[in-house]
Amino acid sequence: MRYFTHNEITLNNASDYRTITGYIGPANLNVLLLRLRQSFGFAGSVLQLIRSYISDRSQFVRFAECCSATTARKYGVPQGSVLGPLLFSLYTAPIAVVIKSFNVMHSQYADDTQLYLSLNWVNALSAMDDCFKAVHR
């Protein structure tokens, strides 16, 4: 446990990064595939499978015995899928590097990220603001 002096402050910012990344469209899909190849070593048919999984889908809603009409979707990840959260985590992995460059502690779980900063109170707000703006770029 760390004890703080009277001139220190601890800030916490919790963010849901679905609001940053938005929907998976052509630009985000290309970023995801590039990141999977360059940062995580995915290649060839695995990338093709992921592209196929995310693009040119169809969907419908089932409630009890009733089903809606099928609708074509250009891009998307099925809600409740096992692969969706994993792909999202890989897509947002660079956020950790940006946050660390500001010497800010953080934790990430699924689509939530928390930033923690303990500084002299005079510098704390501007440091957290600078870090938060860099993550949102």
PDB file of C-alpha atoms in Angstrom:
ATOM      1  CA  MET A   1       0.000   0.000   0.000  1.00  0.00           C
ATOM      2  CA  ARG A   2       1.239   3.472  -0.819  1.00  0.00           C
ATOM      3  CA  TYR A   3       0.633   6.406   1.491  1.00  0.00           C
ATOM      4  CA  PHE A   4       0.173   9.839  -0.022  1.00  0.00           C
ATOM      5  CA  THR A   5       1.283  13.150   1.385  1.00  0.00           C
ATOM      6  CA  HIS A   6      -1.105  16.071   1.653  1.00  0.00           C
ATOM      7  CA  ASN A   7      -0.008  17.533  -1.704  1.00  0.00           C
ATOM      8  CA  GLU A   8      -0.730  14.423  -3.804  1.00  0.00           C
ATOM      9  CA  ILE A   9      -3.887  13.431  -5.597  1.00  0.00           C
ATOM     10  CA  THR A  10      -5.016  10.175  -7.221  1.00  0.00           C
ATOM     11  CA  LEU A  11      -7.135  10.436 -10.360  1.00  0.00           C
ATOM     12  CA  ASN A  12      -9.134   7.644 -11.955  1.00  0.00           C
ATOM     13  CA  ASN A  13     -10.741   7.752 -15.382  1.00  0.00           C
ATOM     14  CA  ALA A  14     -12.861   4.827 -16.567  1.00  0.00           C
ATOM     15  CA  SER A  15     -13.686   4.614 -20.272  1.00  0.00           C
ATOM     16  CA  ASP A  16     -15.626   2.268 -22.493  1.00  0.00           C
ATOM     17  CA  TYR A  17     -13.585   2.187 -25.703  1.00  0.00           C
ATOM     18  CA  ARG A  18     -16.416   0.970 -27.917  1.00  0.00           C
ATOM     19  CA  THR A  19     -17.179   4.681 -28.158  1.00  0.00           C
ATOM     20  CA  ILE A  20     -13.690   5.299 -29.574  1.00  0.00           C
ATOM     21  CA  THR A  21     -13.504   2.462 -32.061  1.00  0.00           C
ATOM     22  CA  GLY A  22     -17.111   2.696 -33.178  1.00  0.00           C
ATOM     23  CA  TYR A  23     -18.506   0.110 -35.502  1.00  0.00           C
ATOM     24  CA  ILE A  24     -16.320  -2.269 -37.482  1.00  0.00           C
ATOM     25  CA  GLY A  25     -16.297  -0.817 -40.979  1.00  0.00           C
ATOM     26  CA  PRO A  26     -13.821  -1.074 -43.852  1.00  0.00           C
ATOM     27  CA  ALA A  27     -11.223   1.243 -42.277  1.00  0.00           C
ATOM     28  CA  ASN A  28     -11.342  -0.444 -38.860  1.00  0.00           C
ATOM     29  CA  LEU A  29     -11.315  -3.911 -40.443  1.00  0.00           C
ATOM     30  CA  ASN A  30      -8.162  -3.037 -42.373  1.00  0.00           C
ATOM     31  CA  VAL A  31      -6.536  -1.672 -39.202  1.00  0.00           C
ATOM     32  CA  LEU A  32      -7.467  -4.841 -37.329  1.00  0.00           C
ATOM     33  CA  LEU A  33      -6.064  -7.127 -40.053  1.00  0.00           C
ATOM     34  CA  LEU A  34      -2.846  -5.096 -40.306  1.00  0.00           C
ATOM     35  CA  ARG A  35      -2.432  -5.169 -36.519  1.00  0.00           C
ATOM     36  CA  LEU A  36      -3.055  -8.930 -36.403  1.00  0.00           C
ATOM     37  CA  ARG A  37      -0.383  -9.452 -39.065  1.00  0.00           C
ATOM     38  CA  GLN A  38       2.274  -7.035 -37.817  1.00  0.00           C
ATOM     39  CA  SER A  39       1.874  -7.249 -34.042  1.00  0.00           C
ATOM     40  CA  PHE A  40       0.583 -10.766 -33.478  1.00  0.00           C
ATOM     41  CA  GLY A  41       1.945 -12.777 -36.434  1.00  0.00           C
ATOM     42  CA  PHE A  42      -1.370 -13.794 -38.020  1.00  0.00           C
ATOM     43  CA  ALA A  43      -1.028 -14.579 -41.735  1.00  0.00           C
ATOM     44  CA  GLY A  44      -2.589 -16.084 -44.842  1.00  0.00           C
ATOM     45  CA  SER A  45      -5.743 -18.135 -44.436  1.00  0.00           C
ATOM     46  CA  VAL A  46      -6.189 -17.085 -40.791  1.00  0.00           C
ATOM     47  CA  LEU A  47      -6.497 -13.425 -41.840  1.00  0.00           C
ATOM     48  CA  GLN A  48      -8.835 -14.424 -44.674  1.00  0.00           C
ATOM     49  CA  LEU A  49     -10.987 -16.350 -42.197  1.00  0.00           C
ATOM     50  CA  ILE A  50     -11.188 -13.332 -39.863  1.00  0.00           C
ATOM     51  CA  ARG A  51     -12.056 -11.022 -42.787  1.00  0.00           C
ATOM     52  CA  SER A  52     -14.770 -13.484 -43.818  1.00  0.00           C
ATOM     53  CA  TYR A  53     -16.062 -13.691 -40.237  1.00  0.00           C
ATOM     54  CA  ILE A  54     -16.441  -9.891 -39.958  1.00  0.00           C
ATOM     55  CA  SER A  55     -17.630  -8.886 -43.440  1.00  0.00           C
ATOM     56  CA  ASP A  56     -20.639  -9.715 -45.630  1.00  0.00           C
ATOM     57  CA  ARG A  57     -22.782 -11.204 -42.874  1.00  0.00           C
ATOM     58  CA  SER A  58     -26.497 -11.648 -42.448  1.00  0.00           C
ATOM     59  CA  GLN A  59     -28.511 -11.440 -39.267  1.00  0.00           C
ATOM     60  CA  PHE A  60     -31.966 -12.082 -37.876  1.00  0.00           C
ATOM     61  CA  VAL A  61     -33.669 -11.923 -34.509  1.00  0.00           C
ATOM     62  CA  ARG A  62     -35.268 -14.968 -32.912  1.00  0.00           C
ATOM     63  CA  PHE A  63     -37.702 -14.673 -30.038  1.00  0.00           C
ATOM     64  CA  ALA A  64     -39.320 -17.876 -28.846  1.00  0.00           C
ATOM     65  CA  GLU A  65     -40.658 -19.499 -32.031  1.00  0.00           C
ATOM     66  CA  CYS A  66     -40.677 -16.292 -34.106  1.00  0.00           C
ATOM     67  CA  CYS A  67     -37.898 -15.076 -36.396  1.00  0.00           C
ATOM     68  CA  SER A  68     -37.467 -11.752 -38.143  1.00  0.00           C
ATOM     69  CA  ALA A  69     -36.528 -11.436 -41.780  1.00  0.00           C
ATOM     70  CA  THR A  70     -32.845 -11.883 -42.549  1.00  0.00           C
ATOM     71  CA  THR A  71     -30.960  -8.629 -43.126  1.00  0.00           C
ATOM     72  CA  ALA A  72     -27.634  -8.256 -44.926  1.00  0.00           C
ATOM     73  CA  ARG A  73     -24.854  -6.549 -42.944  1.00  0.00           C
ATOM     74  CA  LYS A  74     -21.691  -5.355 -44.645  1.00  0.00           C
ATOM     75  CA  TYR A  75     -19.591  -5.546 -41.445  1.00  0.00           C
ATOM     76  CA  GLY A  76     -19.984  -6.672 -37.873  1.00  0.00           C
ATOM     77  CA  VAL A  77     -19.188  -9.214 -35.183  1.00  0.00           C
ATOM     78  CA  PRO A  78     -22.045 -11.310 -33.811  1.00  0.00           C
ATOM     79  CA  GLN A  79     -23.100 -10.176 -30.350  1.00  0.00           C
ATOM     80  CA  GLY A  80     -22.368 -12.837 -27.774  1.00  0.00           C
ATOM     81  CA  SER A  81     -19.675 -14.490 -29.868  1.00  0.00           C
ATOM     82  CA  VAL A  82     -16.524 -15.900 -28.300  1.00  0.00           C
ATOM     83  CA  LEU A  83     -14.280 -14.394 -30.978  1.00  0.00           C
ATOM     84  CA  GLY A  84     -15.707 -10.843 -30.721  1.00  0.00           C
ATOM     85  CA  PRO A  85     -14.126  -9.862 -27.359  1.00  0.00           C
ATOM     86  CA  LEU A  86     -10.795 -11.419 -28.375  1.00  0.00           C
ATOM     87  CA  LEU A  87     -10.699  -9.466 -31.652  1.00  0.00           C
ATOM     88  CA  PHE A  88     -11.659  -6.295 -29.792  1.00  0.00           C
ATOM     89  CA  SER A  89      -8.828  -6.790 -27.283  1.00  0.00           C
ATOM     90  CA  LEU A  90      -6.316  -7.303 -30.093  1.00  0.00           C
ATOM     91  CA  TYR A  91      -7.683  -4.252 -31.927  1.00  0.00           C
ATOM     92  CA  THR A  92      -7.276  -2.000 -28.871  1.00  0.00           C
ATOM     93  CA  ALA A  93      -3.937  -3.447 -27.667  1.00  0.00           C
ATOM     94  CA  PRO A  94      -1.891  -0.344 -28.727  1.00  0.00           C
ATOM     95  CA  ILE A  95      -3.799   1.784 -26.213  1.00  0.00           C
ATOM     96  CA  ALA A  96      -1.583   0.304 -23.468  1.00  0.00           C
ATOM     97  CA  VAL A  97       1.555   1.626 -25.187  1.00  0.00           C
ATOM     98  CA  VAL A  98       0.080   5.133 -25.474  1.00  0.00           C
ATOM     99  CA  ILE A  99      -0.996   5.139 -21.825  1.00  0.00           C
ATOM    100  CA  LYS A 100       2.390   3.885 -20.581  1.00  0.00           C
ATOM    101  CA  SER A 101       4.164   6.659 -22.521  1.00  0.00           C
ATOM    102  CA  PHE A 102       2.543   9.107 -20.064  1.00  0.00           C
ATOM    103  CA  ASN A 103       3.660   7.082 -17.004  1.00  0.00           C
ATOM    104  CA  VAL A 104       0.022   6.435 -16.166  1.00  0.00           C
ATOM    105  CA  MET A 105      -1.052   3.179 -14.521  1.00  0.00           C
ATOM    106  CA  HIS A 106      -3.997   1.429 -16.124  1.00  0.00           C
ATOM    107  CA  SER A 107      -6.058  -1.722 -16.254  1.00  0.00           C
ATOM    108  CA  GLN A 108      -7.957  -3.130 -19.212  1.00  0.00           C
ATOM    109  CA  TYR A 109     -10.748  -5.672 -19.215  1.00  0.00           C
ATOM    110  CA  ALA A 110     -12.774  -6.392 -22.352  1.00  0.00           C
ATOM    111  CA  ASP A 111     -13.871  -2.963 -23.631  1.00  0.00           C
ATOM    112  CA  ASP A 112     -13.212  -1.049 -20.402  1.00  0.00           C
ATOM    113  CA  THR A 113      -9.994   0.779 -19.578  1.00  0.00           C
ATOM    114  CA  GLN A 114      -9.204   2.557 -16.330  1.00  0.00           C
ATOM    115  CA  LEU A 115      -6.431   5.117 -15.977  1.00  0.00           C
ATOM    116  CA  TYR A 116      -4.835   5.751 -12.571  1.00  0.00           C
ATOM    117  CA  LEU A 117      -2.517   8.610 -11.823  1.00  0.00           C
ATOM    118  CA  SER A 118      -1.015   9.748  -8.559  1.00  0.00           C
ATOM    119  CA  LEU A 119       0.883  13.027  -8.757  1.00  0.00           C
ATOM    120  CA  ASN A 120       1.389  16.310  -7.092  1.00  0.00           C
ATOM    121  CA  TRP A 121      -2.080  17.835  -7.425  1.00  0.00           C
ATOM    122  CA  VAL A 122      -0.800  20.802  -9.448  1.00  0.00           C
ATOM    123  CA  ASN A 123       0.338  18.516 -12.299  1.00  0.00           C
ATOM    124  CA  ALA A 124      -2.230  15.739 -12.032  1.00  0.00           C
ATOM    125  CA  LEU A 125      -5.103  17.229 -14.007  1.00  0.00           C
ATOM    126  CA  SER A 126      -3.043  18.343 -16.993  1.00  0.00           C
ATOM    127  CA  ALA A 127      -1.148  15.020 -17.126  1.00  0.00           C
ATOM    128  CA  MET A 128      -4.380  12.997 -17.076  1.00  0.00           C
ATOM    129  CA  ASP A 129      -5.941  15.292 -19.682  1.00  0.00           C
ATOM    130  CA  ASP A 130      -2.924  14.934 -22.020  1.00  0.00           C
ATOM    131  CA  CYS A 131      -2.984  11.138 -21.685  1.00  0.00           C
ATOM    132  CA  PHE A 132      -6.742  10.939 -22.223  1.00  0.00           C
ATOM    133  CA  LYS A 133      -6.535  13.096 -25.381  1.00  0.00           C
ATOM    134  CA  ALA A 134      -3.698  10.934 -26.802  1.00  0.00           C
ATOM    135  CA  VAL A 135      -5.704   7.738 -26.266  1.00  0.00           C
ATOM    136  CA  HIS A 136      -8.688   9.274 -28.089  1.00  0.00           C
ATOM    137  CA  ARG A 137      -6.666  10.205 -31.204  1.00  0.00           C
TER     138      ARG A 137
END
